[in-house]
GROMACS .gro file of C-alpha atoms in nm:
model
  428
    1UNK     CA    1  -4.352  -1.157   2.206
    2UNK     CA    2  -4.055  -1.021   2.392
    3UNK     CA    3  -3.776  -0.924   2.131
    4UNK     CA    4  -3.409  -0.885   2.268
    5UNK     CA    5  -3.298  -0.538   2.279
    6UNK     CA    6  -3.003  -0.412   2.101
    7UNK     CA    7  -2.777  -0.360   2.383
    8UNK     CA    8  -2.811  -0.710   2.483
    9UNK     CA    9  -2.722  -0.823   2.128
   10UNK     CA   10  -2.451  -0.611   2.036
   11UNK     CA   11  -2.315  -0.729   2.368
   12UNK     CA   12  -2.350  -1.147   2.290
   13UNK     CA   13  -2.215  -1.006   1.955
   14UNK     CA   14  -1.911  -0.849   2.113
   15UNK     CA   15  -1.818  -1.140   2.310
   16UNK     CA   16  -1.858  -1.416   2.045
   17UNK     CA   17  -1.627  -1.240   1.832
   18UNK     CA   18  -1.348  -1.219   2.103
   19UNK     CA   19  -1.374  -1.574   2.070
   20UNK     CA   20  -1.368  -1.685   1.725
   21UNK     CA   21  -0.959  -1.651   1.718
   22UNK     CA   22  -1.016  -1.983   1.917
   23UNK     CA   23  -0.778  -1.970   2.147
   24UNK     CA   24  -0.834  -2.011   2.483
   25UNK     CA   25  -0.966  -1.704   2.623
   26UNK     CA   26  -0.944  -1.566   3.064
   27UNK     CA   27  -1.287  -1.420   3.138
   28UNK     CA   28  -1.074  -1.152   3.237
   29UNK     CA   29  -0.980  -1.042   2.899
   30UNK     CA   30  -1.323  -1.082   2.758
   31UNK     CA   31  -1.403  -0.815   3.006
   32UNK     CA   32  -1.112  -0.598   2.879
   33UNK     CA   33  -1.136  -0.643   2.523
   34UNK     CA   34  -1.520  -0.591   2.517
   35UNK     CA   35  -1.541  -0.298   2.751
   36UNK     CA   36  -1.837  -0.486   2.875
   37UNK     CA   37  -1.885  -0.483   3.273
   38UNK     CA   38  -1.814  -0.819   3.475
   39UNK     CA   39  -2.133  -0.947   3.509
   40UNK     CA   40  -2.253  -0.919   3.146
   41UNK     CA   41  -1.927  -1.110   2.984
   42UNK     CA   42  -2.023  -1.414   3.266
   43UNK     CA   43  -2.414  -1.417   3.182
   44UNK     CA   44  -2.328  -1.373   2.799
   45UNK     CA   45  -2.071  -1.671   2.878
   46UNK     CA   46  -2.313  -1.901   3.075
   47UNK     CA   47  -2.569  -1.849   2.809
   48UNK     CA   48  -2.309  -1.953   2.526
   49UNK     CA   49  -2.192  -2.267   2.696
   50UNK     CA   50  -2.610  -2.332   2.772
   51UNK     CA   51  -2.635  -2.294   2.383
   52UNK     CA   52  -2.324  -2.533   2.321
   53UNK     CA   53  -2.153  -2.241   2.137
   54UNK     CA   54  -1.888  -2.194   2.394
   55UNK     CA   55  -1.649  -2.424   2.629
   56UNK     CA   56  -1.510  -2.409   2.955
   57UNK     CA   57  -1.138  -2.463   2.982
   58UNK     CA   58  -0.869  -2.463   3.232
   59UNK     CA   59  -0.859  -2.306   3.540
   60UNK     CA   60  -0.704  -2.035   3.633
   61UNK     CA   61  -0.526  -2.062   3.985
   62UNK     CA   62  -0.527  -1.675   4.145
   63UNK     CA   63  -0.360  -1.550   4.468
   64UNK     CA   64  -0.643  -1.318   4.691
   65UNK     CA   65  -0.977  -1.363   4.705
   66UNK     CA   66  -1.257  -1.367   4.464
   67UNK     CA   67  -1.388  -1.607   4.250
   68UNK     CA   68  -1.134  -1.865   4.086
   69UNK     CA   69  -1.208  -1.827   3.719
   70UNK     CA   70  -1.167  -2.065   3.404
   71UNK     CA   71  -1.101  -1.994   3.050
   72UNK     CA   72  -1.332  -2.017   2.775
   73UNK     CA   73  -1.347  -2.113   2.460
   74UNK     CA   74  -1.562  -2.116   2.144
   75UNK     CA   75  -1.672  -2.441   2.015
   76UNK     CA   76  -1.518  -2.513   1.711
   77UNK     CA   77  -1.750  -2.852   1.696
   78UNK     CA   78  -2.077  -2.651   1.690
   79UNK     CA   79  -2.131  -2.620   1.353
   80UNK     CA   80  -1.994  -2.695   1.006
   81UNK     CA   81  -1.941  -2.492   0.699
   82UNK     CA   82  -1.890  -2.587   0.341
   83UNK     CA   83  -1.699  -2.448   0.037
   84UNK     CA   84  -1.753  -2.534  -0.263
   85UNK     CA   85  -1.501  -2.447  -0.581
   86UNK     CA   86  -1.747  -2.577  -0.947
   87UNK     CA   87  -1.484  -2.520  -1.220
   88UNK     CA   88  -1.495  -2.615  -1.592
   89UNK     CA   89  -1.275  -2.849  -1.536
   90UNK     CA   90  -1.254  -2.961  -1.169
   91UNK     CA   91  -1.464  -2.980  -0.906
   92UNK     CA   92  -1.275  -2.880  -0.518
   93UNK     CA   93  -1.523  -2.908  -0.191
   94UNK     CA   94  -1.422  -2.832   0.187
   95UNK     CA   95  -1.584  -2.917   0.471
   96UNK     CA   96  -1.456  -2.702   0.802
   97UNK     CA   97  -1.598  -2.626   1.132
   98UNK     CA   98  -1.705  -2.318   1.252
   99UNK     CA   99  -1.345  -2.153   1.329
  100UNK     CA  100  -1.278  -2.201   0.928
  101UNK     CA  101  -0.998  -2.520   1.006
  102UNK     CA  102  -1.069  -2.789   0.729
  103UNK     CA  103  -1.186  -3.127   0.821
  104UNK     CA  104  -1.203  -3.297   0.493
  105UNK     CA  105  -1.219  -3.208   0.152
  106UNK     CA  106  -1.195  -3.340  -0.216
  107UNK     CA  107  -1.119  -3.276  -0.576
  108UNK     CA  108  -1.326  -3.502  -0.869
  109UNK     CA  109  -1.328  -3.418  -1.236
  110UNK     CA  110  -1.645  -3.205  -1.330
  111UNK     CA  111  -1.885  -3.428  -1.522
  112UNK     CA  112  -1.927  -3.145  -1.807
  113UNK     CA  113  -2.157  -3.381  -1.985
  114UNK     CA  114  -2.401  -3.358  -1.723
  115UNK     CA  115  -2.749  -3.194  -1.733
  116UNK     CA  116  -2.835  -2.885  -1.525
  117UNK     CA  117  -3.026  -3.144  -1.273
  118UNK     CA  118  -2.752  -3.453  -1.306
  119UNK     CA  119  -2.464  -3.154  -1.206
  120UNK     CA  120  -2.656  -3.049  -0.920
  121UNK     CA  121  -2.762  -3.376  -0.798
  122UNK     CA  122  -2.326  -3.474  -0.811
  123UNK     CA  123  -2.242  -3.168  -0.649
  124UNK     CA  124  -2.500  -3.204  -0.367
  125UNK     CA  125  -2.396  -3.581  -0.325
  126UNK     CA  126  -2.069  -3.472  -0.318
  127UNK     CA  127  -2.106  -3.254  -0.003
  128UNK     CA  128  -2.350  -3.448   0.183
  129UNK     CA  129  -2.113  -3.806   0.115
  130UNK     CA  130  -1.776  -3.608   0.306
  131UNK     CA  131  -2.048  -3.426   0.591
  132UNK     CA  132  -2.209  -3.816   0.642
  133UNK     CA  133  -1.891  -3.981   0.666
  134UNK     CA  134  -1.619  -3.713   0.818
  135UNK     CA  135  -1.853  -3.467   1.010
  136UNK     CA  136  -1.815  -3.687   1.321
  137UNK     CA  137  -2.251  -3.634   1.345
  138UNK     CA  138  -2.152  -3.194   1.333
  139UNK     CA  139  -2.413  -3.039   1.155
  140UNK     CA  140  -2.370  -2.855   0.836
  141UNK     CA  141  -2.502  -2.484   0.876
  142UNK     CA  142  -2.417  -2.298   0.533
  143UNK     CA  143  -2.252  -2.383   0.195
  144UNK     CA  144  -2.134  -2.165  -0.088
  145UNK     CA  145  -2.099  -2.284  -0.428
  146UNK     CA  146  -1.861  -2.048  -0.630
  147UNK     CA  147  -1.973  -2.095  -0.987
  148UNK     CA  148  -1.745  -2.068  -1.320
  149UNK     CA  149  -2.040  -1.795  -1.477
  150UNK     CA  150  -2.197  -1.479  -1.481
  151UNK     CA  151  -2.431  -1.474  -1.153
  152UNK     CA  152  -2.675  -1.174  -1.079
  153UNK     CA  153  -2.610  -0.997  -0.773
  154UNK     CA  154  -2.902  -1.160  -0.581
  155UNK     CA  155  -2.698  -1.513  -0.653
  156UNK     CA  156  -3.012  -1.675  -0.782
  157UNK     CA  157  -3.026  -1.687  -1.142
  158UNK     CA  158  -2.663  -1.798  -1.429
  159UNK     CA  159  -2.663  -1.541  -1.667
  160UNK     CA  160  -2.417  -1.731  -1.923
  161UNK     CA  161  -2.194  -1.953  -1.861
  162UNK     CA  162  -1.832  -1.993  -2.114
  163UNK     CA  163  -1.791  -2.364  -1.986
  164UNK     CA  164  -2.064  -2.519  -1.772
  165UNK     CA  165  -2.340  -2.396  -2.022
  166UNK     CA  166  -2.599  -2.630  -1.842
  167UNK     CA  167  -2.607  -2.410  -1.512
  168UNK     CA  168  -2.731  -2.100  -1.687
  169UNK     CA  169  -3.032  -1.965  -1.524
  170UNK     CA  170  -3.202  -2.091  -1.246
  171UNK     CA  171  -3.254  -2.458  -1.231
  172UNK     CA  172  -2.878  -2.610  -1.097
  173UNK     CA  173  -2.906  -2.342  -0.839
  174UNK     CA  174  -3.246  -2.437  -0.757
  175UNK     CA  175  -3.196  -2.728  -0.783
  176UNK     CA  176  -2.885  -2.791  -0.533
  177UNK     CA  177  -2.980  -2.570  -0.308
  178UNK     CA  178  -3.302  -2.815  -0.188
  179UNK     CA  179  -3.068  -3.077  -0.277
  180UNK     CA  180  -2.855  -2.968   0.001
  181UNK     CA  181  -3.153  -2.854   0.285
  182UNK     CA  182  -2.937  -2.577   0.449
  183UNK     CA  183  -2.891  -2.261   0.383
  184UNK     CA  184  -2.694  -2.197   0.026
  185UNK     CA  185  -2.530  -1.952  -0.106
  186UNK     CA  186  -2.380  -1.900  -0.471
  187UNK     CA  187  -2.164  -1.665  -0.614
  188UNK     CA  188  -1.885  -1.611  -0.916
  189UNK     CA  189  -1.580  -1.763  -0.853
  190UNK     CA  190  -1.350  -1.475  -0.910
  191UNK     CA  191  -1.546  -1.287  -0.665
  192UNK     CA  192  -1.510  -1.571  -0.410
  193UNK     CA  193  -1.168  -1.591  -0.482
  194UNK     CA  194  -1.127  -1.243  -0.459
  195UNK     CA  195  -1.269  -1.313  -0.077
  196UNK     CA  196  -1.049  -1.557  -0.014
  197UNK     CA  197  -0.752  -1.347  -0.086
  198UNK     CA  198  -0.857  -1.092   0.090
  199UNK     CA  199  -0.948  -1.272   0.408
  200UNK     CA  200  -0.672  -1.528   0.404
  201UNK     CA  201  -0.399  -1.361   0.155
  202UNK     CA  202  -0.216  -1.063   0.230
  203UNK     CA  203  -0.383  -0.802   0.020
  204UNK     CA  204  -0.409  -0.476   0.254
  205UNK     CA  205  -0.769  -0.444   0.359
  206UNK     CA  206  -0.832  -0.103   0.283
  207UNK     CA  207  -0.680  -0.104  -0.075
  208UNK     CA  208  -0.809  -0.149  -0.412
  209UNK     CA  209  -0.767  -0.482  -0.577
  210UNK     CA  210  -0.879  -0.658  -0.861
  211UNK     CA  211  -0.822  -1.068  -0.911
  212UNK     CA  212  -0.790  -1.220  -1.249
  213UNK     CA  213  -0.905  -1.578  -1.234
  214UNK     CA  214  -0.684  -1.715  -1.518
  215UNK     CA  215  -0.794  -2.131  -1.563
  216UNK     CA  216  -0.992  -2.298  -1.779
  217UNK     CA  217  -1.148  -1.962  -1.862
  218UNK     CA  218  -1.123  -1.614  -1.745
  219UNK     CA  219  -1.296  -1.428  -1.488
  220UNK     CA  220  -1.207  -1.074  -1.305
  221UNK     CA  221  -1.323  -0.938  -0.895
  222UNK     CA  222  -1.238  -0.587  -0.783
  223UNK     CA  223  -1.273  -0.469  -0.410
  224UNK     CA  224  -1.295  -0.134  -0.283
  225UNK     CA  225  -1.218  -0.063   0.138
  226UNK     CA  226  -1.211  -0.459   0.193
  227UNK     CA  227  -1.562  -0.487  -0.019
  228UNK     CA  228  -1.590  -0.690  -0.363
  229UNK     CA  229  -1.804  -0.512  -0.602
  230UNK     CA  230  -2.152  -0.714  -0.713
  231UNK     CA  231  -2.293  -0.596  -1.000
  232UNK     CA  232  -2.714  -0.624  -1.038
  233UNK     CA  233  -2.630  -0.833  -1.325
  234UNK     CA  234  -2.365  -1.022  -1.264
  235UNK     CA  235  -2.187  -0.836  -1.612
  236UNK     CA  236  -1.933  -0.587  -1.381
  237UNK     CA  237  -1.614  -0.666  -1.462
  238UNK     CA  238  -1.644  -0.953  -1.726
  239UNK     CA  239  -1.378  -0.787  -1.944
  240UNK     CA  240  -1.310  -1.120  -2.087
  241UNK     CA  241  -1.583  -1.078  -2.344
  242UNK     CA  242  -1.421  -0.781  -2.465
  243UNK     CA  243  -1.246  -0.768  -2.781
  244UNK     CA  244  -0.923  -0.746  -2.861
  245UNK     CA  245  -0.849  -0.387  -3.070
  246UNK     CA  246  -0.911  -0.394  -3.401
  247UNK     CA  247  -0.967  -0.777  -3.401
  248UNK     CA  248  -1.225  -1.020  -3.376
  249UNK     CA  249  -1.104  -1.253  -3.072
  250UNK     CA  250  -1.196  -1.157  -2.716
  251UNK     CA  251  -0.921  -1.115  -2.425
  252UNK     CA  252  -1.073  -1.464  -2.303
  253UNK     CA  253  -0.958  -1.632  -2.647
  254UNK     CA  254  -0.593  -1.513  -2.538
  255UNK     CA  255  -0.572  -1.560  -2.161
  256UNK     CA  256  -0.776  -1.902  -2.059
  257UNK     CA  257  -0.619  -2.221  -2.119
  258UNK     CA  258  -0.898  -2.377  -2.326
  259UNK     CA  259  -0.966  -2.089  -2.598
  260UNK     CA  260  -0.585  -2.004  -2.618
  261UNK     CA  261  -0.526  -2.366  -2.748
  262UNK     CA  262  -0.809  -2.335  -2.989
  263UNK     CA  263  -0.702  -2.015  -3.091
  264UNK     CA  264  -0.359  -2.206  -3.137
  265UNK     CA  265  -0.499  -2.461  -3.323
  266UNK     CA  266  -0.697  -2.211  -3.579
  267UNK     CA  267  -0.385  -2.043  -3.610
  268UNK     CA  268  -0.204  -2.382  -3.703
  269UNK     CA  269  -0.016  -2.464  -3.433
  270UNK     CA  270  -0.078  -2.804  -3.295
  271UNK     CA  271  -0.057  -2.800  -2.902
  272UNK     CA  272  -0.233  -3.024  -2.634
  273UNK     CA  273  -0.216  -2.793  -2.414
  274UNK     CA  274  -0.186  -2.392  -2.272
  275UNK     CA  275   0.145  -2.507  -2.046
  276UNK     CA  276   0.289  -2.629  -2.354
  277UNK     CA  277   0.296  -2.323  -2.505
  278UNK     CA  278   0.432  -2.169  -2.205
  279UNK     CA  279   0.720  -2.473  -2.211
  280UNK     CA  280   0.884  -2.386  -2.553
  281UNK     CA  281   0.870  -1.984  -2.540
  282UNK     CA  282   1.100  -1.997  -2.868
  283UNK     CA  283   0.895  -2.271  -3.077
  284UNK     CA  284   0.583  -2.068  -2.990
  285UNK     CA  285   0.709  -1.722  -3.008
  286UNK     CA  286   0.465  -1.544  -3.209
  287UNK     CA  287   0.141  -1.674  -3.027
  288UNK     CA  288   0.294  -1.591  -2.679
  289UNK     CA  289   0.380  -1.272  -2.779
  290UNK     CA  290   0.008  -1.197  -2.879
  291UNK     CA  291  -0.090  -1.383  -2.529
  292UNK     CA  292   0.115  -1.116  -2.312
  293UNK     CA  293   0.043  -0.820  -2.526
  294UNK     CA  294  -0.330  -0.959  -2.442
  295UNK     CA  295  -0.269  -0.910  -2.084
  296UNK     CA  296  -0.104  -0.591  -2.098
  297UNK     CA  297  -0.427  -0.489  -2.252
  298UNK     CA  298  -0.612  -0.627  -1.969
  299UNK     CA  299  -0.425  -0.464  -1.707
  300UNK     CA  300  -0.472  -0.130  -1.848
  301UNK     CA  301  -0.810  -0.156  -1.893
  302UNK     CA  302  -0.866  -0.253  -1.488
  303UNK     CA  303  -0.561  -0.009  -1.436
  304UNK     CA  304  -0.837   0.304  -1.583
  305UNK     CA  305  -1.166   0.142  -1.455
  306UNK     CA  306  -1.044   0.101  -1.091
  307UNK     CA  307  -0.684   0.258  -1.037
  308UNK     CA  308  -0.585  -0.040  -0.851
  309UNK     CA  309  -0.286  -0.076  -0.578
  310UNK     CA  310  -0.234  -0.436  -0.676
  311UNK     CA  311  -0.351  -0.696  -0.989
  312UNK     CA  312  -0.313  -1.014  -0.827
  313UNK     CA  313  -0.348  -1.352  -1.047
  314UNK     CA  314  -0.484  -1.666  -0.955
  315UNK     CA  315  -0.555  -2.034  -1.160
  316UNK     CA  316  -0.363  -2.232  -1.325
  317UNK     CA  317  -0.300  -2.003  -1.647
  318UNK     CA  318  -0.175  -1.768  -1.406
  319UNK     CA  319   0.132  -1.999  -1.353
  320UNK     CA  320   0.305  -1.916  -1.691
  321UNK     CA  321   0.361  -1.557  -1.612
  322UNK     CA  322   0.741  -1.528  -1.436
  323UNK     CA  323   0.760  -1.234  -1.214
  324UNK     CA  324   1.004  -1.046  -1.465
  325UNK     CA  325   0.709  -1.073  -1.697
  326UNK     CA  326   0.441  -0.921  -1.501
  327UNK     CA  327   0.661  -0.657  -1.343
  328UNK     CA  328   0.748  -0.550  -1.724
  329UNK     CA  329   0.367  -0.550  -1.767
  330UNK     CA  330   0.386  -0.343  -1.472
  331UNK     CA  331   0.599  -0.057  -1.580
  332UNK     CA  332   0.452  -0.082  -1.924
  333UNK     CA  333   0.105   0.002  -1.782
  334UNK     CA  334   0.181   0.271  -1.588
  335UNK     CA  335   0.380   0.429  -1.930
  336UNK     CA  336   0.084   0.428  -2.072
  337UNK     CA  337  -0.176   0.491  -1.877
  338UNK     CA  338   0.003   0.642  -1.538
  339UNK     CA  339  -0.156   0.432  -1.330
  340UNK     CA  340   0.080   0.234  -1.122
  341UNK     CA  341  -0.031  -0.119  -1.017
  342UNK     CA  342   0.171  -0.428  -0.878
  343UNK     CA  343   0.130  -0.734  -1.101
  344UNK     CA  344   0.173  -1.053  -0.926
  345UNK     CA  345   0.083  -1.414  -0.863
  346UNK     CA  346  -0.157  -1.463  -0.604
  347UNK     CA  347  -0.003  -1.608  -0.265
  348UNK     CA  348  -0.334  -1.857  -0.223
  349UNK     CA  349  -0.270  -2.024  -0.587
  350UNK     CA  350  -0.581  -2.243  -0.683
  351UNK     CA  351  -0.695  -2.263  -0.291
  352UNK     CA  352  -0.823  -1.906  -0.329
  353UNK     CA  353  -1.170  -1.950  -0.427
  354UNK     CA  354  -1.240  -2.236  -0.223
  355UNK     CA  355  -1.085  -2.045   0.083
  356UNK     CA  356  -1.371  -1.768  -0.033
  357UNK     CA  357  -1.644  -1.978  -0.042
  358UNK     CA  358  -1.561  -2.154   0.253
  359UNK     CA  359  -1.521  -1.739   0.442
  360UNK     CA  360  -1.875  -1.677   0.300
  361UNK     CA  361  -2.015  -2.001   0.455
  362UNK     CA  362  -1.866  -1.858   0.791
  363UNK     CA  363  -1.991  -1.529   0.743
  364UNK     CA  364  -2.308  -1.650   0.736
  365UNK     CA  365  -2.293  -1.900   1.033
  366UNK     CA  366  -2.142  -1.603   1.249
  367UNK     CA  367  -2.466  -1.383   1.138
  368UNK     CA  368  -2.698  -1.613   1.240
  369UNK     CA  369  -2.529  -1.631   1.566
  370UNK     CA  370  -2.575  -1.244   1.577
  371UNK     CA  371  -2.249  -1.158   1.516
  372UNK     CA  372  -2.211  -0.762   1.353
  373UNK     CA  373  -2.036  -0.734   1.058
  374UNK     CA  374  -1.839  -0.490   1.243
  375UNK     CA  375  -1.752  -0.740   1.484
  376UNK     CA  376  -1.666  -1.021   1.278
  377UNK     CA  377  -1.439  -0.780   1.099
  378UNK     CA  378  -1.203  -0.716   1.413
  379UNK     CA  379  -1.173  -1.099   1.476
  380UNK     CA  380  -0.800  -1.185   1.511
  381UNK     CA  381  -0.821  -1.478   1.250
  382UNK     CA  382  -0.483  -1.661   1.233
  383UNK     CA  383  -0.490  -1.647   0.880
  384UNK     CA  384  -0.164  -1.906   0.821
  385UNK     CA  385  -0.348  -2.174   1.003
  386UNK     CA  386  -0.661  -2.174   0.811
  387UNK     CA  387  -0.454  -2.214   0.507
  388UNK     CA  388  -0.198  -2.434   0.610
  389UNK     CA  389  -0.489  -2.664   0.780
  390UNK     CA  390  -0.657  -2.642   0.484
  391UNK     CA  391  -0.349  -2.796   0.289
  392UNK     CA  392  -0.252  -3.081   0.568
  393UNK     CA  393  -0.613  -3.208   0.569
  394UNK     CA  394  -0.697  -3.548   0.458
  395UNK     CA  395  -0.813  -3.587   0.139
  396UNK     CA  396  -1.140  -3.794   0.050
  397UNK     CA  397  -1.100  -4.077  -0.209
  398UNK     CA  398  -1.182  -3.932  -0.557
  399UNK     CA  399  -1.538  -4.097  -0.669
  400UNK     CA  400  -1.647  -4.272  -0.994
  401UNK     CA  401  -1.782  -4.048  -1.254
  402UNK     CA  402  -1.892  -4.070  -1.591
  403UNK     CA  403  -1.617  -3.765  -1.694
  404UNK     CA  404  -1.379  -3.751  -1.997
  405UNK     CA  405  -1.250  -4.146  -1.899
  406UNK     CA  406  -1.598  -4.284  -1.968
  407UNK     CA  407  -1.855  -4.443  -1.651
  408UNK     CA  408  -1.684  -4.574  -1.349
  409UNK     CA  409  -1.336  -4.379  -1.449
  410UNK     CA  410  -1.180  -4.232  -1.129
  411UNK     CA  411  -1.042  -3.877  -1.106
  412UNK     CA  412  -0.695  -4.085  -1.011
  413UNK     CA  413  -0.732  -4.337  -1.310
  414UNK     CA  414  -0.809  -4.011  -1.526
  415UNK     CA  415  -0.538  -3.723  -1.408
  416UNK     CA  416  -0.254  -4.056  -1.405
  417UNK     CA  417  -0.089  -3.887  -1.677
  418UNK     CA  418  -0.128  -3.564  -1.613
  419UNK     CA  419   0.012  -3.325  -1.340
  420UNK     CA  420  -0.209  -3.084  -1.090
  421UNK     CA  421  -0.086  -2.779  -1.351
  422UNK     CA  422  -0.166  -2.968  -1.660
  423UNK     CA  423  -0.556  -3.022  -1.521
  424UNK     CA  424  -0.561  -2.643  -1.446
  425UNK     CA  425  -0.452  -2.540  -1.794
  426UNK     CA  426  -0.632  -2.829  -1.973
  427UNK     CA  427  -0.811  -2.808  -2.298
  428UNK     CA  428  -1.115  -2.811  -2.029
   0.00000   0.00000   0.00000
């Protein structure tokens, strides 16, 4: 069997990533961008549009002779990818085609009661119901479930999970992923989210980060050059099992909305929720007081372990923190420790993780199309439009579930009395 030399397919690569900005593109500049000679960038071309992976466009009116050209154009309509966002408390899926622009997507209540089995059969329907009824017949290539657990580097096995304790180990993933029938990927959500800020966010490629994912729980991603770290076991960075000094309580018991208000509660203060705390800084006092010296604690801990250039924030949690605060955290960190790293909120808010998984799901369409990671990293991604499409897409109808309301409740009939922040920093 023939196999395609490497020439030819670092060529095709070089030429479908000129594309993927998805703009409308003068066979012209293909030639200049990929250095490639004329009549490689029109064979590469022909063969693209033969594979229904690129589109002709307008044509190009030229004075002289030679050939009258068109533009080109990848097809965004080839293929469909799938993020998925599994938190302890809700449940966020998109469904975009293969440029990354949403389509459709949804939010639903987890259904926490669920068994390993039941979760993964909700989760699958819940992707395959938006593909079957807003893919427009697309097919769905990848997905990429970011989980709220420890997950080994290999993303097939849940080492522990604080709040879904039914996906630990291997059955949910096994599970949904021949639930699903395409390719599926899983991962931790902070180091999805972590993605997604650094794809779509404005963290500098090149410079150390870590993400706290501050929700329901509490989860931590570091990157180094543009890369987030994967540990073998899925334990690097989990510094919310660590205890506090000289106490019994972990970090997580501080800083994630559902242990702070049962910590609350044990302490004898009588809240329904984390924002409440947050609400009334002078009725609650002493307990915030212990929840921001918790985070200063965190921070230097990341501060020594990684030294780095920016701590960036993301959940619902997260919210509570003014910028005064964290900047104060700031200073007092690098007092301490010298290490000097900007605290702040993260620009994506809750959309990061889902804008991660949804980036890995690409990642791993654009590989299969034999796309270098080299070359996928120089694609001109227009990263305000992915978000903002993401935000102005439709949303699907929330579905019955048998969540906190009881069987048949709707995530509408259940959230009524609660806002979007409340959900995030719910008892969970």
């Amino acid at each position: 069997m023939a196999t395609t030399s490497l020439p030819r397919t670092s060529n095709r690569s070089a030429v479908i990533a000129a594309l993927l900005s998805g703009a409308d593109v003068d066979r012209r500049r293909l030639i200049a961008d990929t250095g490639l000679s004329r009549a490689t960038v029109f064979r590469i071309v022909d063969d693209l549009m033969a594979e229904s992976l690129a589109l002709e466009g307008s044509r190009i009116l030229r004075e002289g002779p030679g050939r009258q050209s068109t533009t080109v154009s990848f097809n965004h309509r080839s293929a469909l990818v799938c993020g998925v966002d599994l938190g302890g408390t809700n449940c966020r899926v998109v469904v975009a085609d293969a440029l990354g622009r949403a389509v459709i997507r949804s939010r639903d209540t987890t259904p926490r009661d669920a068994t390993a089995d039941e979760l993964a059969a909700w989760v699958a329907g819940k992707v395959t119901g938006l593909v079957s009824r807003h893919g427009d017949g697309v097919p769905l290539h990848t997905v990429t479930i970011g989980l709220p657990g420890v997950v080994t580097g290999d993303g097939r096995s849940v080492v522990a999970s604080h709040n879904l304790g039914q996906i630990k180990g291997t059955g949910f993933i096994e599970t949904v992923s021949g639930l699903l029938d395409v390719e599926t990927a899983v991962g931790n959500d902070s180091n999805l989210a972590l993605r997604g800020e650094l794809q779509y966010g404005s963290l500098p490629d090149r410079e150390t980060a870590v993400l706290l994912a501050m929700g329901t729980g509490l989860g931590s991603a570091v990157s180094i050059d543009g890369q987030v770290l994967l540990g073998r076991t899925g334990l690097l960075g989990e510094f919310g099992r660590l205890p506090l000094p000289g106490r019994e309580e972990r970090l997580r018991d501080l800083l994630s909305g559902a242990d702070l208000v049962a910590y609350a509660r044990r302490q004898g203060v009588r809240v329904p929720t984390a924002r409440a705390l947050f609400a009334d800084p002078e009725a609650y006092a002493p307990v915030l007081a212990e929840v921001h010296a918790a985070l200063a604690h965190l921070v230097t801990v990341v501060a020594l372990a990684y030294e780095p250039g920016t701590v960036v924030l993301t959940g619902g949690f997260s919210e509570s923190f003014d910028t005064a605060r964290l900047t104060a955290i700031s200073d007092q960190v690098a007092d301490t420790v010298g290490v000097r790293s900007v605290v702040r909120r993260s620009d994506l808010g809750d959309s990061a993780g889902l804008l991660g998984s949804m980036a890995t799901s690409l990642g791993r369409l654009y590989d299969s199309l034999g796309v270098s990671a080299r070359d996928a990293a120089s694609v001109a991604v227009d990263r305000d439009l992915i978000v903002r499409r993401l935000a102005e897409c439709p949303t699907a109808p929330a579905t019955p579930t048998a969540g906190p309301g009881g069987p048949g409740t709707t995530q509408e009939e259940h959230n009524a009395p609660h806002t979007r922040h409340d959900e995030q920093m719910a008892e969970g």
